[in-house]
C-alpha cells in the first residue's frame, strides 16, 4: 500500500517550511503569490489530500453529528435520516448513521464510538426507557436530542409524534367501522413507541365504552416484516380469529398482510389491517394499507436543527420538546366493503 502524501512531503517538494504549506491551506492571503503558486503546484503534482477530519479534531470544532436509530432497514427511519442529512448538509455538517437494531448493547457501542469521534452532537432514538446511553453522552458534555422519543427532562431537546394519540386514532377507526375482535400486534414493551401506541389503543376502547376484551395484544420480538408474518401465522392457527389487526408499524402490517393474502383470507372482508408510520410501501401494498401517518422527514429536519443550534450557541440555547400530531390515512385494508342494495321489482 502506498503511503499517503503528507504535508511534509509537499513542503519538501516546494522547498518551503511545513508552516508555509499550512498557511497556504488555511490562510493563503498571508503567503506571497509566487510562494503560494509553488506550494499549490506541489500539492497538485503529488496528489496531496488534506486530512480535514484531523484538522477539525485539532481545532476542537468537528463538523459531524451522530444519528442512532432503532432499525436502519425500516423506511420510517430512512426518511427521518433523509431529513436529518438535508438539514445537516445545509449547515455544513456530515452525518454518521448508526443502527442499534433494537439492541441496548449495540446502542452502547455506537454511543462510545461517536464519543470517541468527538461528533458535534447526537440524535438518538433510545432502545430502553432508562436513557442510559443518553446520560453517558451528556456526561461527556455532548449535545443530545431525543429523536422519535418524547421527554419531560428540561435539560434535553426532544422531537417526536404523539404515539398515544396515534394508537387511539387507529383503534377508534376500527371500532367505528364495526370490528369486534381486534388484535394489536406490538413490539417489545421496553420500546417507548410500542408501549405508547398500545396505551392509545386501550384509550380508544375505553372512550368508546366497550369491554376491554375487544382488544388483545400480541407482542412480537421485533418491529419487522418477519415478526408480522409469524404473528399472522399464529392468528390463522386459532379457532376464533380476530376480525381486525392493528400493527405497531407498517413493516409488521405488511408481514401480516402477506401471510393472510397467501392463505386466501380476504382483507378487509375477513380481517382488516391498520398499520403505523405510513411508509411509501403502505399505499403500494397488494391491498393498500390504512396507516397512521407521521411527518417523517420533518421529524428529522427539526431534530437536526435543534442539535446544531445547541452546539453552535450552547449558552443561548433553550431546550425544546416538539410533539407532532399523527394523522390517520384510511385505505382499502380497513374500510368496510359497502355492497350495493338489490332493487325490488317494480
mmCIF file of C-alpha atoms in Angstrom:
data_model
loop_
_atom_site.group_PDB
_atom_site.id
_atom_site.type_symbol
_atom_site.label_atom_id
_atom_site.label_comp_id
_atom_site.label_asym_id
_atom_site.label_seq_id
_atom_site.Cartn_x
_atom_site.Cartn_y
_atom_site.Cartn_z
ATOM 1 C CA UNK A 1 0.000 0.000 0.000
ATOM 2 C CA UNK A 2 1.377 3.426 -0.959
ATOM 3 C CA UNK A 3 1.666 5.803 1.986
ATOM 4 C CA UNK A 4 -0.478 8.939 1.689
ATOM 5 C CA UNK A 5 1.280 12.164 0.777
ATOM 6 C CA UNK A 6 1.924 14.251 3.876
ATOM 7 C CA UNK A 7 2.139 17.993 4.356
ATOM 8 C CA UNK A 8 5.882 17.494 4.969
ATOM 9 C CA UNK A 9 6.227 15.914 1.510
ATOM 10 C CA UNK A 10 4.593 18.981 -0.027
ATOM 11 C CA UNK A 11 6.927 21.291 1.908
ATOM 12 C CA UNK A 12 9.986 19.359 0.693
ATOM 13 C CA UNK A 13 8.858 19.436 -2.949
ATOM 14 C CA UNK A 14 8.043 23.158 -2.830
ATOM 15 C CA UNK A 15 11.237 23.951 -0.864
ATOM 16 C CA UNK A 16 9.313 25.758 1.885
ATOM 17 C CA UNK A 17 8.572 25.118 5.560
ATOM 18 C CA UNK A 18 5.675 22.996 6.835
ATOM 19 C CA UNK A 19 4.274 26.177 8.365
ATOM 20 C CA UNK A 20 4.182 27.847 4.955
ATOM 21 C CA UNK A 21 2.222 24.941 3.479
ATOM 22 C CA UNK A 22 -0.191 25.162 6.422
ATOM 23 C CA UNK A 23 -0.659 28.869 5.751
ATOM 24 C CA UNK A 24 -1.385 28.205 2.077
ATOM 25 C CA UNK A 25 -4.068 25.725 3.105
ATOM 26 C CA UNK A 26 -5.642 27.768 5.889
ATOM 27 C CA UNK A 27 -4.604 31.426 5.445
ATOM 28 C CA UNK A 28 -3.499 31.838 1.821
ATOM 29 C CA UNK A 29 -3.777 35.623 1.992
ATOM 30 C CA UNK A 30 -0.664 35.830 4.228
ATOM 31 C CA UNK A 31 1.584 33.995 1.712
ATOM 32 C CA UNK A 32 3.339 35.741 -1.184
ATOM 33 C CA UNK A 33 1.670 34.881 -4.533
ATOM 34 C CA UNK A 34 4.806 33.288 -6.018
ATOM 35 C CA UNK A 35 5.297 31.060 -2.965
ATOM 36 C CA UNK A 36 1.597 30.208 -2.872
ATOM 37 C CA UNK A 37 1.715 29.162 -6.540
ATOM 38 C CA UNK A 38 4.760 26.972 -5.896
ATOM 39 C CA UNK A 39 3.054 25.220 -2.979
ATOM 40 C CA UNK A 40 -0.169 24.682 -4.929
ATOM 41 C CA UNK A 41 1.863 23.233 -7.789
ATOM 42 C CA UNK A 42 3.499 20.760 -5.419
ATOM 43 C CA UNK A 43 0.100 19.820 -3.974
ATOM 44 C CA UNK A 44 -1.260 19.109 -7.440
ATOM 45 C CA UNK A 45 1.847 17.251 -8.562
ATOM 46 C CA UNK A 46 1.965 14.990 -5.510
ATOM 47 C CA UNK A 47 -1.795 14.492 -5.258
ATOM 48 C CA UNK A 48 -1.911 15.724 -1.652
ATOM 49 C CA UNK A 49 -5.346 15.498 0.057
ATOM 50 C CA UNK A 50 -5.738 17.421 3.287
ATOM 51 C CA UNK A 51 -6.938 15.447 6.312
ATOM 52 C CA UNK A 52 -9.925 17.606 7.126
ATOM 53 C CA UNK A 53 -11.119 15.326 9.925
ATOM 54 C CA UNK A 54 -7.787 15.575 11.720
ATOM 55 C CA UNK A 55 -7.751 19.327 11.247
ATOM 56 C CA UNK A 56 -11.204 19.641 12.757
ATOM 57 C CA UNK A 57 -10.280 17.464 15.728
ATOM 58 C CA UNK A 58 -7.199 19.595 16.405
ATOM 59 C CA UNK A 59 -9.244 22.772 16.224
ATOM 60 C CA UNK A 60 -11.909 21.320 18.517
ATOM 61 C CA UNK A 61 -14.704 22.035 16.036
ATOM 62 C CA UNK A 62 -15.727 18.725 14.409
ATOM 63 C CA UNK A 63 -18.407 19.103 11.773
ATOM 64 C CA UNK A 64 -20.289 15.837 12.081
ATOM 65 C CA UNK A 65 -23.358 14.754 14.006
ATOM 66 C CA UNK A 66 -24.266 11.215 15.011
ATOM 67 C CA UNK A 67 -27.627 9.613 14.301
ATOM 68 C CA UNK A 68 -28.563 6.424 16.190
ATOM 69 C CA UNK A 69 -31.816 4.750 15.118
ATOM 70 C CA UNK A 70 -33.598 1.535 16.075
ATOM 71 C CA UNK A 71 -33.604 -0.051 12.612
ATOM 72 C CA UNK A 72 -31.976 1.500 9.569
ATOM 73 C CA UNK A 73 -33.837 -1.047 7.420
ATOM 74 C CA UNK A 74 -37.175 0.477 8.426
ATOM 75 C CA UNK A 75 -38.233 3.034 5.774
ATOM 76 C CA UNK A 76 -39.566 5.252 8.553
ATOM 77 C CA UNK A 77 -36.034 5.796 9.842
ATOM 78 C CA UNK A 78 -34.700 6.079 6.299
ATOM 79 C CA UNK A 79 -36.995 9.051 5.740
ATOM 80 C CA UNK A 80 -36.123 10.544 9.132
ATOM 81 C CA UNK A 81 -32.429 10.196 8.268
ATOM 82 C CA UNK A 82 -33.040 11.980 4.969
ATOM 83 C CA UNK A 83 -34.484 14.938 6.860
ATOM 84 C CA UNK A 84 -31.501 14.939 9.224
ATOM 85 C CA UNK A 85 -28.989 14.734 6.375
ATOM 86 C CA UNK A 86 -30.636 17.510 4.351
ATOM 87 C CA UNK A 87 -30.531 19.916 7.290
ATOM 88 C CA UNK A 88 -27.026 18.902 8.360
ATOM 89 C CA UNK A 89 -25.715 19.312 4.811
ATOM 90 C CA UNK A 90 -27.189 22.798 4.572
ATOM 91 C CA UNK A 91 -25.299 23.675 7.764
ATOM 92 C CA UNK A 92 -22.023 22.160 6.507
ATOM 93 C CA UNK A 93 -22.188 19.028 8.671
ATOM 94 C CA UNK A 94 -21.856 15.364 7.826
ATOM 95 C CA UNK A 95 -23.998 12.642 9.429
ATOM 96 C CA UNK A 96 -22.668 9.389 10.925
ATOM 97 C CA UNK A 97 -25.557 6.899 10.824
ATOM 98 C CA UNK A 98 -25.639 4.079 13.400
ATOM 99 C CA UNK A 99 -28.125 1.208 13.658
ATOM 100 C CA UNK A 100 -28.817 -0.119 17.164
ATOM 101 C CA UNK A 101 -31.045 -2.898 15.781
ATOM 102 C CA UNK A 102 -33.197 -2.500 18.917
ATOM 103 C CA UNK A 103 -30.228 -3.786 20.982
ATOM 104 C CA UNK A 104 -29.064 -1.858 24.043
ATOM 105 C CA UNK A 105 -25.609 -3.470 23.703
ATOM 106 C CA UNK A 106 -25.171 -2.268 20.125
ATOM 107 C CA UNK A 107 -26.515 1.116 21.119
ATOM 108 C CA UNK A 108 -23.861 1.388 23.836
ATOM 109 C CA UNK A 109 -21.080 0.522 21.366
ATOM 110 C CA UNK A 110 -22.293 3.136 18.887
ATOM 111 C CA UNK A 111 -22.514 5.784 21.604
ATOM 112 C CA UNK A 112 -18.929 5.051 22.652
ATOM 113 C CA UNK A 113 -17.747 5.259 19.046
ATOM 114 C CA UNK A 114 -19.475 8.597 18.459
ATOM 115 C CA UNK A 115 -17.985 9.982 21.663
ATOM 116 C CA UNK A 116 -14.506 8.871 20.563
ATOM 117 C CA UNK A 117 -15.054 10.550 17.192
ATOM 118 C CA UNK A 118 -15.952 13.788 19.029
ATOM 119 C CA UNK A 119 -19.006 14.432 16.899
ATOM 120 C CA UNK A 120 -20.706 17.795 17.224
ATOM 121 C CA UNK A 121 -23.881 16.300 18.683
ATOM 122 C CA UNK A 122 -26.004 13.167 18.675
ATOM 123 C CA UNK A 123 -29.585 12.428 17.635
ATOM 124 C CA UNK A 124 -30.758 9.174 19.181
ATOM 125 C CA UNK A 125 -33.874 7.010 19.300
ATOM 126 C CA UNK A 126 -33.196 5.168 22.575
ATOM 127 C CA UNK A 127 -33.761 1.430 22.842
ATOM 128 C CA UNK A 128 -34.688 1.448 26.530
ATOM 129 C CA UNK A 129 -36.679 3.868 28.620
ATOM 130 C CA UNK A 130 -33.911 4.378 31.201
ATOM 131 C CA UNK A 131 -31.971 6.545 28.690
ATOM 132 C CA UNK A 132 -28.628 5.193 29.940
ATOM 133 C CA UNK A 133 -26.967 5.887 26.583
ATOM 134 C CA UNK A 134 -28.208 9.461 26.614
ATOM 135 C CA UNK A 135 -26.824 10.036 30.096
ATOM 136 C CA UNK A 136 -23.401 8.768 29.024
ATOM 137 C CA UNK A 137 -23.317 11.265 26.180
ATOM 138 C CA UNK A 138 -24.477 14.146 28.358
ATOM 139 C CA UNK A 139 -21.856 13.265 30.984
ATOM 140 C CA UNK A 140 -19.224 13.815 28.283
ATOM 141 C CA UNK A 141 -20.605 17.287 27.633
ATOM 142 C CA UNK A 142 -22.164 16.405 24.272
ATOM 143 C CA UNK A 143 -25.342 17.910 22.847
ATOM 144 C CA UNK A 144 -28.091 15.283 22.548
ATOM 145 C CA UNK A 145 -31.580 15.392 21.026
ATOM 146 C CA UNK A 146 -34.056 12.568 21.564
ATOM 147 C CA UNK A 147 -35.488 11.517 18.221
ATOM 148 C CA UNK A 148 -38.966 9.956 17.974
ATOM 149 C CA UNK A 149 -38.969 9.798 21.771
ATOM 150 C CA UNK A 150 -40.652 12.480 23.934
ATOM 151 C CA UNK A 151 -39.302 13.526 27.330
ATOM 152 C CA UNK A 152 -40.130 15.806 30.227
ATOM 153 C CA UNK A 153 -36.437 16.370 31.032
ATOM 154 C CA UNK A 154 -35.856 20.159 30.918
ATOM 155 C CA UNK A 155 -32.185 19.617 30.048
ATOM 156 C CA UNK A 156 -32.864 17.731 26.817
ATOM 157 C CA UNK A 157 -34.409 18.550 23.464
ATOM 158 C CA UNK A 158 -36.822 16.014 22.006
ATOM 159 C CA UNK A 159 -38.722 15.642 18.748
ATOM 160 C CA UNK A 160 -41.485 13.061 18.488
ATOM 161 C CA UNK A 161 -45.023 12.283 17.419
ATOM 162 C CA UNK A 162 -47.856 11.753 19.906
ATOM 163 C CA UNK A 163 -47.858 7.957 19.646
ATOM 164 C CA UNK A 164 -50.569 7.539 22.244
ATOM 165 C CA UNK A 165 -52.866 9.685 20.128
ATOM 166 C CA UNK A 166 -51.843 7.643 17.077
ATOM 167 C CA UNK A 167 -52.812 4.364 18.731
ATOM 168 C CA UNK A 168 -56.130 5.850 19.725
ATOM 169 C CA UNK A 169 -56.782 7.049 16.158
ATOM 170 C CA UNK A 170 -56.186 3.566 14.750
ATOM 171 C CA UNK A 171 -58.466 1.649 17.118
ATOM 172 C CA UNK A 172 -61.164 4.332 17.170
ATOM 173 C CA UNK A 173 -61.349 3.905 13.402
ATOM 174 C CA UNK A 174 -61.645 0.107 13.629
ATOM 175 C CA UNK A 175 -64.374 0.326 16.259
ATOM 176 C CA UNK A 176 -66.268 2.878 14.169
ATOM 177 C CA UNK A 177 -66.099 0.507 11.202
ATOM 178 C CA UNK A 178 -67.796 -2.156 13.322
ATOM 179 C CA UNK A 179 -64.914 -4.524 14.093
ATOM 180 C CA UNK A 180 -65.429 -6.502 17.298
ATOM 181 C CA UNK A 181 -62.293 -8.629 17.826
ATOM 182 C CA UNK A 182 -59.144 -6.539 17.468
ATOM 183 C CA UNK A 183 -55.620 -7.864 17.974
ATOM 184 C CA UNK A 184 -52.758 -5.393 18.315
ATOM 185 C CA UNK A 185 -49.523 -6.881 17.002
ATOM 186 C CA UNK A 186 -46.967 -4.940 19.007
ATOM 187 C CA UNK A 187 -43.229 -4.738 19.585
ATOM 188 C CA UNK A 188 -41.442 -5.236 22.928
ATOM 189 C CA UNK A 189 -42.943 -3.137 25.733
ATOM 190 C CA UNK A 190 -39.492 -1.759 26.629
ATOM 191 C CA UNK A 191 -39.666 0.276 23.390
ATOM 192 C CA UNK A 192 -41.367 3.567 24.208
ATOM 193 C CA UNK A 193 -43.232 3.854 20.911
ATOM 194 C CA UNK A 194 -44.699 0.352 21.216
ATOM 195 C CA UNK A 195 -45.933 0.996 24.727
ATOM 196 C CA UNK A 196 -47.444 4.377 23.889
ATOM 197 C CA UNK A 197 -49.288 3.055 20.828
ATOM 198 C CA UNK A 198 -50.772 0.266 22.935
ATOM 199 C CA UNK A 199 -51.864 2.720 25.625
ATOM 200 C CA UNK A 200 -53.595 4.782 22.957
ATOM 201 C CA UNK A 201 -55.385 1.687 21.641
ATOM 202 C CA UNK A 202 -56.658 0.960 25.155
ATOM 203 C CA UNK A 203 -57.800 4.597 25.457
ATOM 204 C CA UNK A 204 -59.891 4.184 22.304
ATOM 205 C CA UNK A 205 -61.683 1.126 23.702
ATOM 206 C CA UNK A 206 -62.431 2.851 26.998
ATOM 207 C CA UNK A 207 -63.645 6.074 25.385
ATOM 208 C CA UNK A 208 -65.962 4.059 23.154
ATOM 209 C CA UNK A 209 -67.462 2.460 26.255
ATOM 210 C CA UNK A 210 -66.517 -1.008 25.039
ATOM 211 C CA UNK A 211 -65.418 -4.020 27.029
ATOM 212 C CA UNK A 212 -61.623 -4.299 27.254
ATOM 213 C CA UNK A 213 -61.889 -7.803 25.814
ATOM 214 C CA UNK A 214 -62.474 -6.211 22.407
ATOM 215 C CA UNK A 215 -58.713 -5.551 22.233
ATOM 216 C CA UNK A 216 -55.945 -8.116 22.670
ATOM 217 C CA UNK A 217 -52.193 -7.514 22.493
ATOM 218 C CA UNK A 218 -49.871 -9.952 20.723
ATOM 219 C CA UNK A 219 -46.261 -8.996 21.474
ATOM 220 C CA UNK A 220 -43.545 -9.882 18.953
ATOM 221 C CA UNK A 221 -39.754 -9.672 19.416
ATOM 222 C CA UNK A 222 -39.051 -7.080 16.715
ATOM 223 C CA UNK A 223 -40.801 -4.451 14.608
ATOM 224 C CA UNK A 224 -40.122 -6.039 11.219
ATOM 225 C CA UNK A 225 -41.805 -7.951 8.398
ATOM 226 C CA UNK A 226 -40.685 -11.382 9.636
ATOM 227 C CA UNK A 227 -42.300 -10.778 13.036
ATOM 228 C CA UNK A 228 -45.501 -9.714 11.306
ATOM 229 C CA UNK A 229 -45.502 -12.917 9.259
ATOM 230 C CA UNK A 230 -45.071 -15.080 12.364
ATOM 231 C CA UNK A 231 -47.843 -13.192 14.154
ATOM 232 C CA UNK A 232 -50.228 -13.765 11.241
ATOM 233 C CA UNK A 233 -49.448 -17.491 11.242
ATOM 234 C CA UNK A 234 -50.331 -17.627 14.949
ATOM 235 C CA UNK A 235 -53.611 -15.808 14.333
ATOM 236 C CA UNK A 236 -54.565 -18.121 11.467
ATOM 237 C CA UNK A 237 -53.985 -21.161 13.693
ATOM 238 C CA UNK A 238 -56.651 -20.014 16.156
ATOM 239 C CA UNK A 239 -60.109 -21.491 16.188
ATOM 240 C CA UNK A 240 -61.545 -17.983 16.584
ATOM 241 C CA UNK A 241 -59.753 -15.416 14.505
ATOM 242 C CA UNK A 242 -59.805 -11.652 15.001
ATOM 243 C CA UNK A 243 -61.751 -9.557 12.540
ATOM 244 C CA UNK A 244 -59.167 -6.737 12.674
ATOM 245 C CA UNK A 245 -55.428 -6.366 13.333
ATOM 246 C CA UNK A 246 -53.715 -3.136 14.397
ATOM 247 C CA UNK A 247 -49.942 -3.312 13.885
ATOM 248 C CA UNK A 248 -47.463 -1.102 15.737
ATOM 249 C CA UNK A 249 -45.734 -0.252 12.458
ATOM 250 C CA UNK A 250 -46.165 -0.769 8.729
ATOM 251 C CA UNK A 251 -43.470 -3.441 8.447
ATOM 252 C CA UNK A 252 -45.442 -5.649 10.831
ATOM 253 C CA UNK A 253 -48.624 -4.841 8.900
ATOM 254 C CA UNK A 254 -47.035 -5.771 5.579
ATOM 255 C CA UNK A 255 -45.887 -9.096 7.038
ATOM 256 C CA UNK A 256 -49.391 -9.814 8.348
ATOM 257 C CA UNK A 257 -50.950 -8.844 5.020
ATOM 258 C CA UNK A 258 -48.601 -11.082 3.045
ATOM 259 C CA UNK A 259 -49.448 -14.193 5.064
ATOM 260 C CA UNK A 260 -53.197 -13.511 5.074
ATOM 261 C CA UNK A 261 -53.344 -12.994 1.318
ATOM 262 C CA UNK A 262 -51.367 -16.177 0.679
ATOM 263 C CA UNK A 263 -53.761 -18.093 2.943
ATOM 264 C CA UNK A 264 -56.749 -16.862 0.949
ATOM 265 C CA UNK A 265 -58.010 -14.574 3.714
ATOM 266 C CA UNK A 266 -59.856 -11.571 2.305
ATOM 267 C CA UNK A 267 -58.701 -8.163 3.507
ATOM 268 C CA UNK A 268 -60.705 -6.386 4.854
ATOM 269 C CA UNK A 269 -63.810 -8.622 4.442
ATOM 270 C CA UNK A 270 -62.442 -11.367 6.719
ATOM 271 C CA UNK A 271 -59.711 -9.486 8.618
ATOM 272 C CA UNK A 272 -58.981 -5.757 8.449
ATOM 273 C CA UNK A 273 -55.468 -4.372 8.928
ATOM 274 C CA UNK A 274 -54.200 -0.989 10.139
ATOM 275 C CA UNK A 275 -50.504 -0.100 10.241
ATOM 276 C CA UNK A 276 -48.438 2.769 11.621
ATOM 277 C CA UNK A 277 -45.933 5.213 10.013
ATOM 278 C CA UNK A 278 -47.496 5.371 6.513
ATOM 279 C CA UNK A 279 -44.280 4.476 4.731
ATOM 280 C CA UNK A 280 -44.385 4.554 0.931
ATOM 281 C CA UNK A 281 -44.927 0.786 0.755
ATOM 282 C CA UNK A 282 -48.210 1.137 2.687
ATOM 283 C CA UNK A 283 -50.064 2.775 -0.197
ATOM 284 C CA UNK A 284 -48.405 0.445 -2.729
ATOM 285 C CA UNK A 285 -49.292 -2.818 -0.948
ATOM 286 C CA UNK A 286 -51.384 -5.536 -2.631
ATOM 287 C CA UNK A 287 -54.243 -4.209 -0.530
ATOM 288 C CA UNK A 288 -53.419 -0.541 0.197
ATOM 289 C CA UNK A 289 -52.885 -0.202 3.937
ATOM 290 C CA UNK A 290 -54.689 2.124 6.279
ATOM 291 C CA UNK A 291 -51.936 3.656 8.408
ATOM 292 C CA UNK A 292 -51.193 6.318 10.994
ATOM 293 C CA UNK A 293 -49.027 8.890 9.253
ATOM 294 C CA UNK A 294 -46.023 10.594 10.860
ATOM 295 C CA UNK A 295 -44.173 13.584 9.315
ATOM 296 C CA UNK A 296 -41.002 11.561 8.905
ATOM 297 C CA UNK A 297 -38.645 13.985 7.170
ATOM 298 C CA UNK A 298 -39.932 16.900 9.246
ATOM 299 C CA UNK A 299 -39.063 14.977 12.414
ATOM 300 C CA UNK A 300 -35.501 14.551 11.148
ATOM 301 C CA UNK A 301 -35.129 18.134 9.999
ATOM 302 C CA UNK A 302 -36.433 19.550 13.271
ATOM 303 C CA UNK A 303 -34.171 17.343 15.389
ATOM 304 C CA UNK A 304 -31.107 18.259 13.319
ATOM 305 C CA UNK A 305 -31.899 21.967 13.612
ATOM 306 C CA UNK A 306 -32.118 21.664 17.398
ATOM 307 C CA UNK A 307 -28.847 19.779 17.876
ATOM 308 C CA UNK A 308 -26.931 22.093 15.534
ATOM 309 C CA UNK A 309 -28.358 25.163 17.272
ATOM 310 C CA UNK A 310 -27.287 23.812 20.673
ATOM 311 C CA UNK A 311 -23.753 23.048 19.528
ATOM 312 C CA UNK A 312 -23.304 26.435 17.858
ATOM 313 C CA UNK A 313 -24.636 28.616 20.703
ATOM 314 C CA UNK A 314 -24.864 26.448 23.833
ATOM 315 C CA UNK A 315 -25.103 29.384 26.233
ATOM 316 C CA UNK A 316 -28.104 30.842 24.436
ATOM 317 C CA UNK A 317 -29.829 27.586 23.551
ATOM 318 C CA UNK A 318 -33.267 26.863 25.019
ATOM 319 C CA UNK A 319 -34.266 23.205 25.135
ATOM 320 C CA UNK A 320 -37.495 22.416 23.308
ATOM 321 C CA UNK A 321 -39.893 19.483 23.346
ATOM 322 C CA UNK A 322 -41.543 19.235 19.931
ATOM 323 C CA UNK A 323 -44.538 16.898 19.657
ATOM 324 C CA UNK A 324 -46.191 16.476 16.250
ATOM 325 C CA UNK A 325 -49.761 15.239 15.830
ATOM 326 C CA UNK A 326 -50.327 11.987 13.887
ATOM 327 C CA UNK A 327 -52.869 11.604 11.092
ATOM 328 C CA UNK A 328 -54.927 8.560 10.117
ATOM 329 C CA UNK A 329 -54.875 7.728 6.400
ATOM 330 C CA UNK A 330 -57.757 5.370 5.585
ATOM 331 C CA UNK A 331 -57.326 2.959 2.670
ATOM 332 C CA UNK A 332 -58.834 -0.315 1.482
ATOM 333 C CA UNK A 333 -57.309 -2.583 4.152
ATOM 334 C CA UNK A 334 -59.738 -1.455 6.867
ATOM 335 C CA UNK A 335 -62.647 0.150 5.060
ATOM 336 C CA UNK A 336 -65.847 -1.894 5.308
ATOM 337 C CA UNK A 337 -66.984 -3.013 1.881
ATOM 338 C CA UNK A 338 -70.322 -1.426 1.036
ATOM 339 C CA UNK A 339 -72.319 -3.879 -1.045
ATOM 340 C CA UNK A 340 -74.948 -2.382 -3.385
ATOM 341 C CA UNK A 341 -78.540 -2.935 -2.347
ATOM 342 C CA UNK A 342 -80.725 -5.052 -4.542
ATOM 343 C CA UNK A 343 -83.574 -3.248 -6.181
ATOM 344 C CA UNK A 344 -87.028 -4.653 -5.596
ATOM 345 C CA UNK A 345 -89.251 -5.427 -8.516
ATOM 346 C CA UNK A 346 -91.490 -2.565 -9.504
#
